[in-house]
Amino acid sequence: MKCSRRTSGEVAAVGLMRTSYRDGVRLPVVSFLEGHGAAGVWQGTLYGSIKPVVFSSYTQENPASSHAILQWSRVDGAVMYDVQIVRQETDGEGNVYYREIMPLLRSYATAYEAVLPKDFWEDIFYWRVRGVGLDGPVSDWSELKETPYNFGQSYMEKPILLSQYNCGNGTVLLYPVYDWVNVPGAARYEVEILDGPPENPNGVTASCHRIDVLHTETAEVYDTEPRYGNRPFYWRVLALDGEDRPIGVYSDARQFTVNPDDNYTVVTLGDSISHGGGSISYSPTDWEFDYQYYLAFPSLNAARSGDTSRMTAERFEADVLPFKPQYVLILMGSNSLRGGVAAENVIRDMETVRLKCLQYGIRPVFLTIPPVNPDNIYRAFKYDTVADWQYQTALVNEYIRGHVHIDITDGMADSDGNLRNELALDGLHLDPPGKKMIGDAINRAWPNILEVPPEAWSGMKDVDSV
């Protein structure tokens, strides 16, 4: 089942979702008046044939307000997006031109809340979007989208949520990530975690169901606490200005469930490679960036971004045992190895996890550790990678191959042994093609995993030989 990020209530008509499209249709030539738009005349096919697809359900009967929600599909290789809003004009000879009505906008999500100028009174505007990478545009502009507009249309300012859970494989996270469309003028946000639906929807005061509150300056926050129980959780967001005054009201609340009674056969354990996300700005709830999204069986994602191998080992009892899984897929150690932790220490942590699994009757299945690309890691994050990471990683993978494991790394390295550029823009967190490689490798091996005899789990066994 595909999972899209859809909103509820009045925003449902906008059709907010996160998905990707490939479109081979060339854009037509579009002209802009000199000094506006893309520096004069834009020819439309500068960056290839893949471009965003825009979504909108604004109609003459339901026009956009002065706070227009714009949304589009993801583009491979894009870290962010340029959004251009224009009006249509004609010259004396009847030629059509488009003139910007506001400066070029920049979004790190595939949605944007655009506040149109107060002096724009026309009943239609047009907009388009293109993907931008670290070195500039990586796609053509989308087709221009004609959008009916009513400056007098009333609106209620409230954050529009993006993260949506419990809608298919890979969409249950023990450590949730909450993200939403950025609110213009917000200095920070308050994220309220609830144990029941709020009794005061779309207000500005705390709910009596509040069990936690998080604060962030960006339109995204990673929960540092594991959220699980036999009742649903709810979350909602309030935008605040520079003096902590509410901007509008709380968002609609959204529900998610992480229930140990749901009998998960498989739990995944590890760091951000398993938690999800990639291409610098996409979170674990952009499900294409989660290898569990591609698995042929359900799983609970108990990974946590930022974990070292020691941190993963230390939280085993607290985060795995409540779910009583039969199998644990283990992908750990990348952060430790690239940061200079010796292979022997990572192996010790892995052995700790393996023995804990066996102690509680759980079957541990290791995944080999993917290569990294130090140049791309530094370019994206300004983090150095230790010089001997390949040697240390090879030692750990040798340990892994001595136990029940699945080799997920075939085809990931270039001729120098580094992670191929096209698999991870940031050199570490695999993008959808890389995550799909992992999912496919697990799916191919899983029938053999299910046939591993009991004595193999405590000894030295290569699943490929079963």
Short mmCIF file of C-alpha atoms in Angstrom, two decimals:
data_model
loop_
_atom_site.label_atom_id
_atom_site.label_comp_id
_atom_site.label_asym_id
_atom_site.label_seq_id
_atom_site.Cartn_x
_atom_site.Cartn_y
_atom_site.Cartn_z
CA MET A 1 0.00 0.00 0.00
CA LYS A 2 1.38 3.41 -0.96
CA CYS A 3 1.40 6.03 1.75
CA SER A 4 0.78 9.68 0.98
CA ARG A 5 0.92 12.61 3.33
CA ARG A 6 -2.66 13.77 3.27
CA THR A 7 -4.19 16.40 5.45
CA SER A 8 -7.59 16.35 7.08
CA GLY A 9 -10.44 18.80 7.36
CA GLU A 10 -10.52 21.88 5.17
CA VAL A 11 -7.05 21.29 3.76
CA ALA A 12 -7.94 17.90 2.29
CA ALA A 13 -9.09 19.61 -0.87
CA VAL A 14 -5.53 20.76 -1.56
CA GLY A 15 -4.45 17.14 -1.82
CA LEU A 16 -1.19 17.39 0.11
CA MET A 17 0.91 14.30 -0.40
CA ARG A 18 4.49 13.19 -0.77
CA THR A 19 5.18 11.04 -3.80
CA SER A 20 7.38 11.09 -6.88
CA TYR A 21 6.56 11.28 -10.54
CA ARG A 22 8.66 10.91 -13.67
CA ASP A 23 7.45 13.03 -16.55
CA GLY A 24 9.14 12.90 -19.93
CA VAL A 25 7.12 15.71 -21.50
CA ARG A 26 9.08 18.79 -22.55
CA LEU A 27 7.96 22.14 -21.21
CA PRO A 28 6.85 24.69 -23.78
CA VAL A 29 8.89 27.83 -24.30
CA VAL A 30 7.64 30.48 -21.87
CA SER A 31 8.74 34.10 -22.09
CA PHE A 32 9.19 36.49 -19.19
CA LEU A 33 9.60 40.24 -19.37
CA GLU A 34 13.24 41.31 -19.20
CA GLY A 35 14.43 41.79 -15.64
CA HIS A 36 11.87 39.39 -14.19
CA GLY A 37 11.52 35.64 -13.81
CA ALA A 38 14.48 33.59 -14.94
CA ALA A 39 16.63 36.45 -16.26
CA GLY A 40 14.63 37.25 -19.36
CA VAL A 41 13.57 34.56 -21.81
CA TRP A 42 13.58 31.04 -20.42
CA GLN A 43 13.84 28.18 -22.88
CA GLY A 44 12.35 25.45 -20.70
CA THR A 45 14.59 22.41 -21.34
CA LEU A 46 17.88 23.30 -19.69
CA TYR A 47 18.10 20.54 -17.10
CA GLY A 48 16.57 17.41 -18.63
CA SER A 49 13.11 16.01 -18.99
CA ILE A 50 12.25 15.23 -15.35
CA LYS A 51 10.30 17.96 -13.60
CA PRO A 52 7.88 18.36 -10.70
CA VAL A 53 4.18 17.75 -11.14
CA VAL A 54 2.06 20.33 -9.33
CA PHE A 55 -1.09 19.51 -7.37
CA SER A 56 -3.97 21.80 -6.62
CA SER A 57 -7.73 21.55 -6.36
CA TYR A 58 -8.39 25.29 -6.24
CA THR A 59 -11.36 26.08 -8.46
CA GLN A 60 -13.49 29.07 -9.32
CA GLU A 61 -15.92 27.85 -6.65
CA ASN A 62 -13.07 27.22 -4.16
CA PRO A 63 -10.32 29.72 -5.00
CA ALA A 64 -7.03 30.19 -3.19
CA SER A 65 -6.84 32.79 -0.44
CA SER A 66 -3.97 35.24 0.08
CA HIS A 67 -2.28 32.37 1.92
CA ALA A 68 -2.15 29.84 -0.92
CA ILE A 69 -0.97 26.29 -0.29
CA LEU A 70 1.21 25.12 -3.19
CA GLN A 71 2.26 21.48 -3.47
CA TRP A 72 4.14 19.31 -5.94
CA SER A 73 5.89 15.99 -6.47
CA ARG A 74 9.43 15.16 -5.38
CA VAL A 75 12.30 15.34 -7.87
CA ASP A 76 15.26 12.95 -7.65
CA GLY A 77 18.42 14.84 -6.68
CA ALA A 78 16.57 17.90 -5.35
CA VAL A 79 17.51 19.19 -1.91
CA MET A 80 15.12 22.13 -2.15
CA TYR A 81 12.79 23.80 -4.62
CA ASP A 82 12.39 27.18 -6.31
CA VAL A 83 8.79 28.38 -6.54
CA GLN A 84 7.87 31.17 -8.93
CA ILE A 85 4.50 32.99 -8.81
CA VAL A 86 3.53 35.11 -11.79
CA ARG A 87 0.70 37.02 -13.45
CA GLN A 88 -0.19 36.74 -17.13
CA GLU A 89 0.27 39.81 -19.31
CA THR A 90 0.00 40.59 -23.03
CA ASP A 91 1.85 43.13 -25.15
CA GLY A 92 0.38 45.34 -27.83
CA GLU A 93 0.66 42.55 -30.40
CA GLY A 94 -1.20 40.02 -28.28
CA ASN A 95 1.85 38.03 -27.22
CA VAL A 96 1.53 36.42 -23.79
CA TYR A 97 4.10 37.12 -21.09
CA TYR A 98 4.41 36.24 -17.42
CA ARG A 99 5.71 38.65 -14.82
CA GLU A 100 6.70 37.75 -11.26
CA ILE A 101 4.43 39.20 -8.61
CA MET A 102 6.81 38.36 -5.77
CA PRO A 103 10.45 37.29 -5.40
CA LEU A 104 11.45 33.70 -6.10
CA LEU A 105 10.50 31.47 -3.15
CA ARG A 106 12.65 28.68 -1.70
CA SER A 107 11.18 25.58 -0.05
CA TYR A 108 12.85 22.58 1.61
CA ALA A 109 9.63 20.58 1.43
CA THR A 110 7.37 19.69 -1.47
CA ALA A 111 4.80 22.21 -0.24
CA TYR A 112 4.79 25.92 0.48
CA GLU A 113 2.40 28.42 2.04
CA ALA A 114 2.71 31.49 -0.18
CA VAL A 115 1.51 34.86 1.14
CA LEU A 116 0.54 36.84 -1.93
CA PRO A 117 1.12 40.62 -2.06
CA LYS A 118 -1.65 42.79 -0.69
CA ASP A 119 -1.74 44.79 -3.92
CA PHE A 120 -2.44 41.73 -6.07
CA TRP A 121 -6.15 41.95 -6.89
CA GLU A 122 -6.47 39.76 -9.95
CA ASP A 123 -8.64 36.65 -9.88
CA ILE A 124 -5.99 34.28 -11.30
CA PHE A 125 -2.29 33.74 -10.69
CA TYR A 126 0.11 31.18 -12.13
CA TRP A 127 2.95 29.30 -10.50
CA ARG A 128 5.64 26.77 -11.29
CA VAL A 129 8.39 24.95 -9.40
CA ARG A 130 11.76 23.33 -10.11
CA GLY A 131 14.07 21.08 -8.15
CA VAL A 132 17.37 22.50 -6.89
CA GLY A 133 20.41 20.51 -5.80
CA LEU A 134 23.61 21.57 -4.07
CA ASP A 135 24.98 23.05 -7.31
CA GLY A 136 21.84 24.59 -8.76
CA PRO A 137 18.72 23.44 -10.61
CA VAL A 138 18.38 19.70 -11.25
CA SER A 139 15.10 19.74 -13.15
CA ASP A 140 13.06 21.70 -15.63
CA TRP A 141 10.36 23.97 -14.33
CA SER A 142 6.98 22.34 -13.93
CA GLU A 143 4.12 23.30 -16.19
CA LEU A 144 2.60 26.63 -15.21
CA LYS A 145 -0.39 26.06 -12.96
CA GLU A 146 -3.37 28.40 -13.39
CA THR A 147 -4.85 29.06 -9.97
CA PRO A 148 -8.12 30.89 -9.23
CA TYR A 149 -7.61 33.50 -6.51
CA ASN A 150 -9.75 35.59 -4.18
CA PHE A 151 -7.92 38.07 -2.00
CA GLY A 152 -10.96 38.39 0.22
CA GLN A 153 -11.22 34.65 0.81
CA SER A 154 -11.11 34.00 4.55
CA TYR A 155 -8.56 31.62 5.97
CA MET A 156 -7.51 30.32 9.36
CA GLU A 157 -3.75 30.23 9.89
CA LYS A 158 -2.79 26.85 11.25
CA PRO A 159 0.09 24.53 10.39
CA ILE A 160 -0.64 21.91 7.77
CA LEU A 161 0.75 18.54 8.84
CA LEU A 162 2.74 16.32 6.48
CA SER A 163 3.77 13.25 8.49
CA GLN A 164 1.25 10.43 8.28
CA TYR A 165 1.70 7.01 9.85
CA ASN A 166 0.01 3.57 9.82
CA CYS A 167 -0.69 3.53 6.09
CA GLY A 168 1.38 0.63 4.81
CA ASN A 169 4.71 -1.15 5.10
CA GLY A 170 7.44 0.80 6.85
CA THR A 171 5.10 3.47 8.19
CA VAL A 172 5.27 2.63 11.92
CA LEU A 173 8.18 4.36 13.71
CA LEU A 174 8.99 3.82 17.36
CA TYR A 175 10.75 7.21 17.25
CA PRO A 176 8.34 9.41 15.26
CA VAL A 177 9.30 12.40 13.18
CA TYR A 178 6.82 15.24 12.93
CA ASP A 179 6.88 17.66 10.00
CA TRP A 180 4.56 20.21 8.47
CA VAL A 181 4.38 23.08 5.99
CA ASN A 182 6.36 26.08 7.18
CA VAL A 183 4.19 28.93 8.48
CA PRO A 184 5.19 32.40 7.20
CA GLY A 185 6.58 34.56 9.99
CA ALA A 186 7.02 31.72 12.49
CA ALA A 187 10.12 31.95 14.70
CA ARG A 188 9.55 28.55 16.27
CA TYR A 189 6.92 25.87 16.76
CA GLU A 190 5.33 24.00 19.65
CA VAL A 191 4.56 20.34 19.00
CA GLU A 192 2.09 18.80 21.42
CA ILE A 193 2.00 15.01 21.94
CA LEU A 194 -1.34 13.74 23.24
CA ASP A 195 -2.80 10.49 24.57
CA GLY A 196 -6.25 11.34 23.23
CA PRO A 197 -7.89 13.69 20.73
CA PRO A 198 -7.72 17.31 21.93
CA GLU A 199 -10.82 18.62 23.65
CA ASN A 200 -10.01 22.13 22.32
CA PRO A 201 -9.31 21.71 18.56
CA ASN A 202 -7.89 24.68 16.68
CA GLY A 203 -7.29 26.70 19.84
CA VAL A 204 -4.09 28.10 21.32
CA THR A 205 -4.06 26.53 24.79
CA ALA A 206 -2.63 23.18 25.87
CA SER A 207 -4.85 20.13 25.84
CA CYS A 208 -5.66 18.17 28.96
CA HIS A 209 -4.44 15.14 26.99
CA ARG A 210 -0.92 16.55 26.63
CA ILE A 211 1.78 14.05 27.63
CA ASP A 212 4.75 15.89 26.14
CA VAL A 213 5.68 19.06 24.29
CA LEU A 214 8.55 19.66 21.87
CA HIS A 215 9.91 22.95 20.53
CA THR A 216 11.80 23.57 17.31
CA GLU A 217 12.79 26.46 15.06
CA THR A 218 12.23 24.43 11.89
CA ALA A 219 9.12 22.81 10.42
CA GLU A 220 10.29 19.38 11.57
CA VAL A 221 11.27 17.68 14.81
CA TYR A 222 12.59 14.21 15.63
CA ASP A 223 11.03 12.73 18.75
CA THR A 224 13.72 11.60 21.20
CA GLU A 225 11.30 9.40 23.14
CA PRO A 226 9.95 6.02 22.02
CA ARG A 227 6.18 6.29 21.61
CA TYR A 228 4.27 3.07 22.06
CA GLY A 229 1.22 1.81 23.93
CA ASN A 230 -2.13 0.13 23.47
CA ARG A 231 -3.91 3.42 22.74
CA PRO A 232 -3.41 5.84 19.82
CA PHE A 233 -1.25 8.93 20.13
CA TYR A 234 -2.08 12.32 18.62
CA TRP A 235 0.12 15.25 17.68
CA ARG A 236 -0.47 18.81 16.60
CA VAL A 237 1.56 21.98 15.99
CA LEU A 238 1.27 25.65 16.96
CA ALA A 239 3.34 28.36 15.24
CA LEU A 240 4.86 31.07 17.44
CA ASP A 241 6.35 34.46 16.58
CA GLY A 242 9.60 35.94 17.89
CA GLU A 243 7.94 36.80 21.21
CA ASP A 244 6.32 33.37 21.60
CA ARG A 245 2.89 34.66 20.70
CA PRO A 246 0.67 32.28 18.73
CA ILE A 247 0.42 32.77 14.99
CA GLY A 248 -3.05 31.49 14.29
CA VAL A 249 -4.13 28.33 16.09
CA TYR A 250 -3.05 24.73 16.64
CA SER A 251 -3.12 22.50 13.60
CA ASP A 252 -5.66 19.75 13.27
CA ALA A 253 -4.50 16.79 15.36
CA ARG A 254 -3.23 13.69 13.62
CA GLN A 255 -3.31 10.17 15.05
CA PHE A 256 -0.69 7.42 15.02
CA THR A 257 -0.44 4.00 16.63
CA VAL A 258 2.58 1.98 17.80
CA ASN A 259 0.97 -0.94 19.61
CA PRO A 260 2.97 -3.88 21.02
CA ASP A 261 -0.19 -5.98 20.79
CA ASP A 262 -0.13 -5.77 16.99
CA ASN A 263 2.17 -8.81 16.89
CA TYR A 264 5.05 -7.54 14.78
CA THR A 265 7.10 -10.51 13.61
CA VAL A 266 9.99 -8.29 12.50
CA VAL A 267 11.60 -5.30 14.22
CA THR A 268 14.34 -3.27 12.54
CA LEU A 269 17.09 -1.86 14.74
CA GLY A 270 19.83 0.62 13.94
CA ASP A 271 20.60 4.25 13.13
CA SER A 272 19.41 6.77 10.53
CA ILE A 273 20.07 4.45 7.59
CA SER A 274 17.23 2.31 8.96
CA HIS A 275 15.25 5.16 10.54
CA GLY A 276 14.92 6.75 7.10
CA GLY A 277 15.40 10.02 5.26
CA GLY A 278 18.03 11.25 2.84
CA SER A 279 19.01 13.84 0.23
CA ILE A 280 19.77 16.20 3.15
CA SER A 281 16.23 17.59 3.55
CA TYR A 282 13.90 14.55 3.40
CA SER A 283 12.78 13.03 6.69
CA PRO A 284 12.02 9.41 7.68
CA THR A 285 8.36 10.10 6.93
CA ASP A 286 9.19 10.59 3.26
CA TRP A 287 8.56 6.88 2.92
CA GLU A 288 10.47 6.34 -0.31
CA PHE A 289 13.60 7.03 1.78
CA ASP A 290 12.83 4.08 4.09
CA TYR A 291 13.98 0.60 3.03
CA GLN A 292 11.16 -0.96 5.07
CA TYR A 293 8.71 0.69 2.67
CA TYR A 294 9.92 -1.78 0.01
CA LEU A 295 9.75 -4.93 2.13
CA ALA A 296 7.33 -7.70 1.23
CA PHE A 297 6.29 -8.09 4.87
CA PRO A 298 5.33 -5.70 7.70
CA SER A 299 7.86 -4.50 10.24
CA LEU A 300 8.20 -2.12 13.16
CA ASN A 301 10.93 0.49 12.74
CA ALA A 302 12.79 0.76 16.05
CA ALA A 303 15.81 2.54 14.55
CA ARG A 304 16.88 5.95 15.85
CA SER A 305 18.74 8.61 13.90
CA GLY A 306 22.15 9.53 15.31
CA ASP A 307 22.77 6.26 17.12
CA THR A 308 26.26 4.92 17.59
CA SER A 309 26.64 1.16 17.85
CA ARG A 310 26.89 1.50 21.65
CA MET A 311 23.67 3.51 21.84
CA THR A 312 21.81 0.91 19.78
CA ALA A 313 23.04 -1.90 22.02
CA GLU A 314 22.12 -0.05 25.22
CA ARG A 315 18.47 0.51 24.25
CA PHE A 316 17.79 -3.06 23.08
CA GLU A 317 15.69 -4.17 26.06
CA ALA A 318 13.65 -0.98 26.24
CA ASP A 319 12.91 -0.66 22.53
CA VAL A 320 12.72 -4.23 21.23
CA LEU A 321 11.40 -6.48 23.99
CA PRO A 322 7.97 -4.81 24.39
CA PHE A 323 7.10 -5.97 20.85
CA LYS A 324 8.13 -9.63 21.31
CA PRO A 325 9.34 -10.03 17.69
CA GLN A 326 10.53 -13.30 16.20
CA TYR A 327 13.23 -11.57 14.13
CA VAL A 328 15.33 -8.42 14.46
CA LEU A 329 16.96 -6.93 11.36
CA ILE A 330 20.15 -5.24 12.58
CA LEU A 331 21.99 -2.51 10.66
CA MET A 332 24.26 -0.66 13.07
CA GLY A 333 27.73 0.84 13.28
CA SER A 334 27.92 3.31 10.38
CA ASN A 335 28.11 6.40 12.59
CA SER A 336 30.70 4.79 14.85
CA LEU A 337 32.96 3.58 12.04
CA ARG A 338 33.03 6.82 10.06
CA GLY A 339 33.68 8.70 13.30
CA GLY A 340 36.77 6.67 14.19
CA VAL A 341 35.46 3.98 16.56
CA ALA A 342 37.53 0.83 16.07
CA ALA A 343 35.92 -2.18 14.43
CA GLU A 344 36.56 -4.31 17.50
CA ASN A 345 34.35 -2.00 19.58
CA VAL A 346 31.56 -2.02 17.02
CA ILE A 347 31.77 -5.81 16.84
CA ARG A 348 31.54 -5.99 20.62
CA ASP A 349 28.32 -3.96 20.50
CA MET A 350 26.94 -6.18 17.74
CA GLU A 351 27.77 -9.28 19.72
CA THR A 352 25.95 -7.78 22.69
CA VAL A 353 22.82 -7.31 20.57
CA ARG A 354 23.13 -10.80 19.08
CA LEU A 355 23.42 -12.46 22.49
CA LYS A 356 20.53 -10.42 23.89
CA CYS A 357 18.36 -11.55 21.00
CA LEU A 358 19.19 -15.20 21.68
CA GLN A 359 18.64 -14.74 25.40
CA TYR A 360 15.05 -13.66 24.74
CA GLY A 361 14.32 -16.18 21.98
CA ILE A 362 14.64 -13.64 19.15
CA ARG A 363 16.43 -14.45 15.89
CA PRO A 364 19.04 -11.80 14.97
CA VAL A 365 19.60 -11.11 11.27
CA PHE A 366 22.51 -8.78 10.51
CA LEU A 367 22.62 -6.56 7.43
CA THR A 368 26.03 -5.75 6.00
CA ILE A 369 27.15 -2.14 6.44
CA PRO A 370 27.00 -0.05 3.25
CA PRO A 371 29.99 2.00 2.09
CA VAL A 372 30.00 5.77 2.52
CA ASN A 373 31.31 8.59 0.36
CA PRO A 374 33.51 10.89 2.49
CA ASP A 375 33.67 13.71 -0.08
CA ASN A 376 29.89 13.91 -0.33
CA ILE A 377 29.47 13.67 3.44
CA TYR A 378 31.78 16.64 3.90
CA ARG A 379 30.09 18.57 1.11
CA ALA A 380 26.67 18.05 2.66
CA PHE A 381 27.42 18.24 6.39
CA LYS A 382 31.03 19.50 6.74
CA TYR A 383 31.86 16.30 8.68
CA ASP A 384 35.18 14.53 8.19
CA THR A 385 35.30 10.74 7.80
CA VAL A 386 38.27 8.83 9.22
CA ALA A 387 40.80 7.73 6.64
CA ASP A 388 40.65 4.01 7.40
CA TRP A 389 36.84 3.66 7.29
CA GLN A 390 36.99 1.09 4.48
CA TYR A 391 39.34 -1.18 6.38
CA GLN A 392 37.36 -0.91 9.63
CA THR A 393 34.04 -1.47 7.83
CA ALA A 394 35.47 -4.55 6.11
CA LEU A 395 36.40 -6.02 9.50
CA VAL A 396 32.88 -5.50 10.81
CA ASN A 397 31.32 -6.96 7.68
CA GLU A 398 33.60 -9.99 8.06
CA TYR A 399 32.11 -10.51 11.54
CA ILE A 400 28.58 -10.07 10.13
CA ARG A 401 29.17 -12.65 7.43
CA GLY A 402 30.08 -15.15 10.12
CA HIS A 403 26.51 -15.10 11.40
CA VAL A 404 23.05 -15.24 9.90
CA HIS A 405 23.00 -12.20 7.68
CA ILE A 406 21.79 -10.61 4.48
CA ASP A 407 24.31 -8.92 2.21
CA ILE A 408 22.69 -5.67 1.08
CA THR A 409 25.79 -3.95 -0.31
CA ASP A 410 26.26 -5.64 -3.69
CA GLY A 411 26.56 -2.95 -6.37
CA MET A 412 26.68 0.00 -3.95
CA ALA A 413 30.39 0.86 -4.24
CA ASP A 414 32.23 2.64 -7.07
CA SER A 415 35.66 1.60 -8.35
CA ASP A 416 37.32 3.30 -5.35
CA GLY A 417 35.13 1.49 -2.83
CA ASN A 418 33.07 4.60 -2.02
CA LEU A 419 29.28 4.76 -2.06
CA ARG A 420 28.17 5.58 -5.59
CA ASN A 421 27.16 9.22 -6.04
CA GLU A 422 23.77 8.39 -7.53
CA LEU A 423 22.76 6.28 -4.51
CA ALA A 424 23.18 8.95 -1.81
CA LEU A 425 23.35 12.67 -2.45
CA ASP A 426 24.81 13.27 1.02
CA GLY A 427 27.20 10.29 0.84
CA LEU A 428 25.62 8.45 3.77
CA HIS A 429 21.83 8.25 3.79
CA LEU A 430 20.77 6.27 0.77
CA ASP A 431 18.19 7.86 -1.48
CA PRO A 432 15.19 5.90 -2.86
CA PRO A 433 17.20 3.84 -5.40
CA GLY A 434 19.58 2.77 -2.61
CA LYS A 435 16.82 2.09 -0.13
CA LYS A 436 15.03 -0.01 -2.72
CA MET A 437 18.26 -1.99 -3.26
CA ILE A 438 18.25 -2.82 0.45
CA GLY A 439 14.58 -3.77 0.43
CA ASP A 440 14.99 -5.95 -2.65
CA ALA A 441 18.03 -7.73 -1.16
CA ILE A 442 16.08 -8.52 2.02
CA ASN A 443 13.06 -9.73 0.05
CA ARG A 444 15.21 -12.09 -2.02
CA ALA A 445 16.89 -13.54 1.06
CA TRP A 446 13.86 -13.72 3.34
CA PRO A 447 12.59 -17.16 2.24
CA ASN A 448 16.03 -18.57 3.13
CA ILE A 449 16.02 -16.72 6.45
CA LEU A 450 12.74 -18.42 7.36
CA GLU A 451 14.36 -21.81 6.67
CA VAL A 452 17.46 -21.30 8.84
CA PRO A 453 17.60 -24.24 11.29
CA PRO A 454 17.52 -23.49 15.03
CA GLU A 455 21.16 -24.48 15.62
CA ALA A 456 22.38 -21.87 13.12
CA TRP A 457 21.21 -18.89 15.15
CA SER A 458 23.71 -19.42 17.95
CA GLY A 459 26.54 -20.59 15.72
CA MET A 460 28.33 -19.50 12.57
CA LYS A 461 25.96 -19.68 9.61
CA ASP A 462 25.80 -17.93 6.25
CA VAL A 463 22.21 -17.74 5.08
CA ASP A 464 23.33 -18.12 1.45
CA SER A 465 24.45 -21.67 2.23
CA VAL A 466 21.12 -22.75 3.69
#
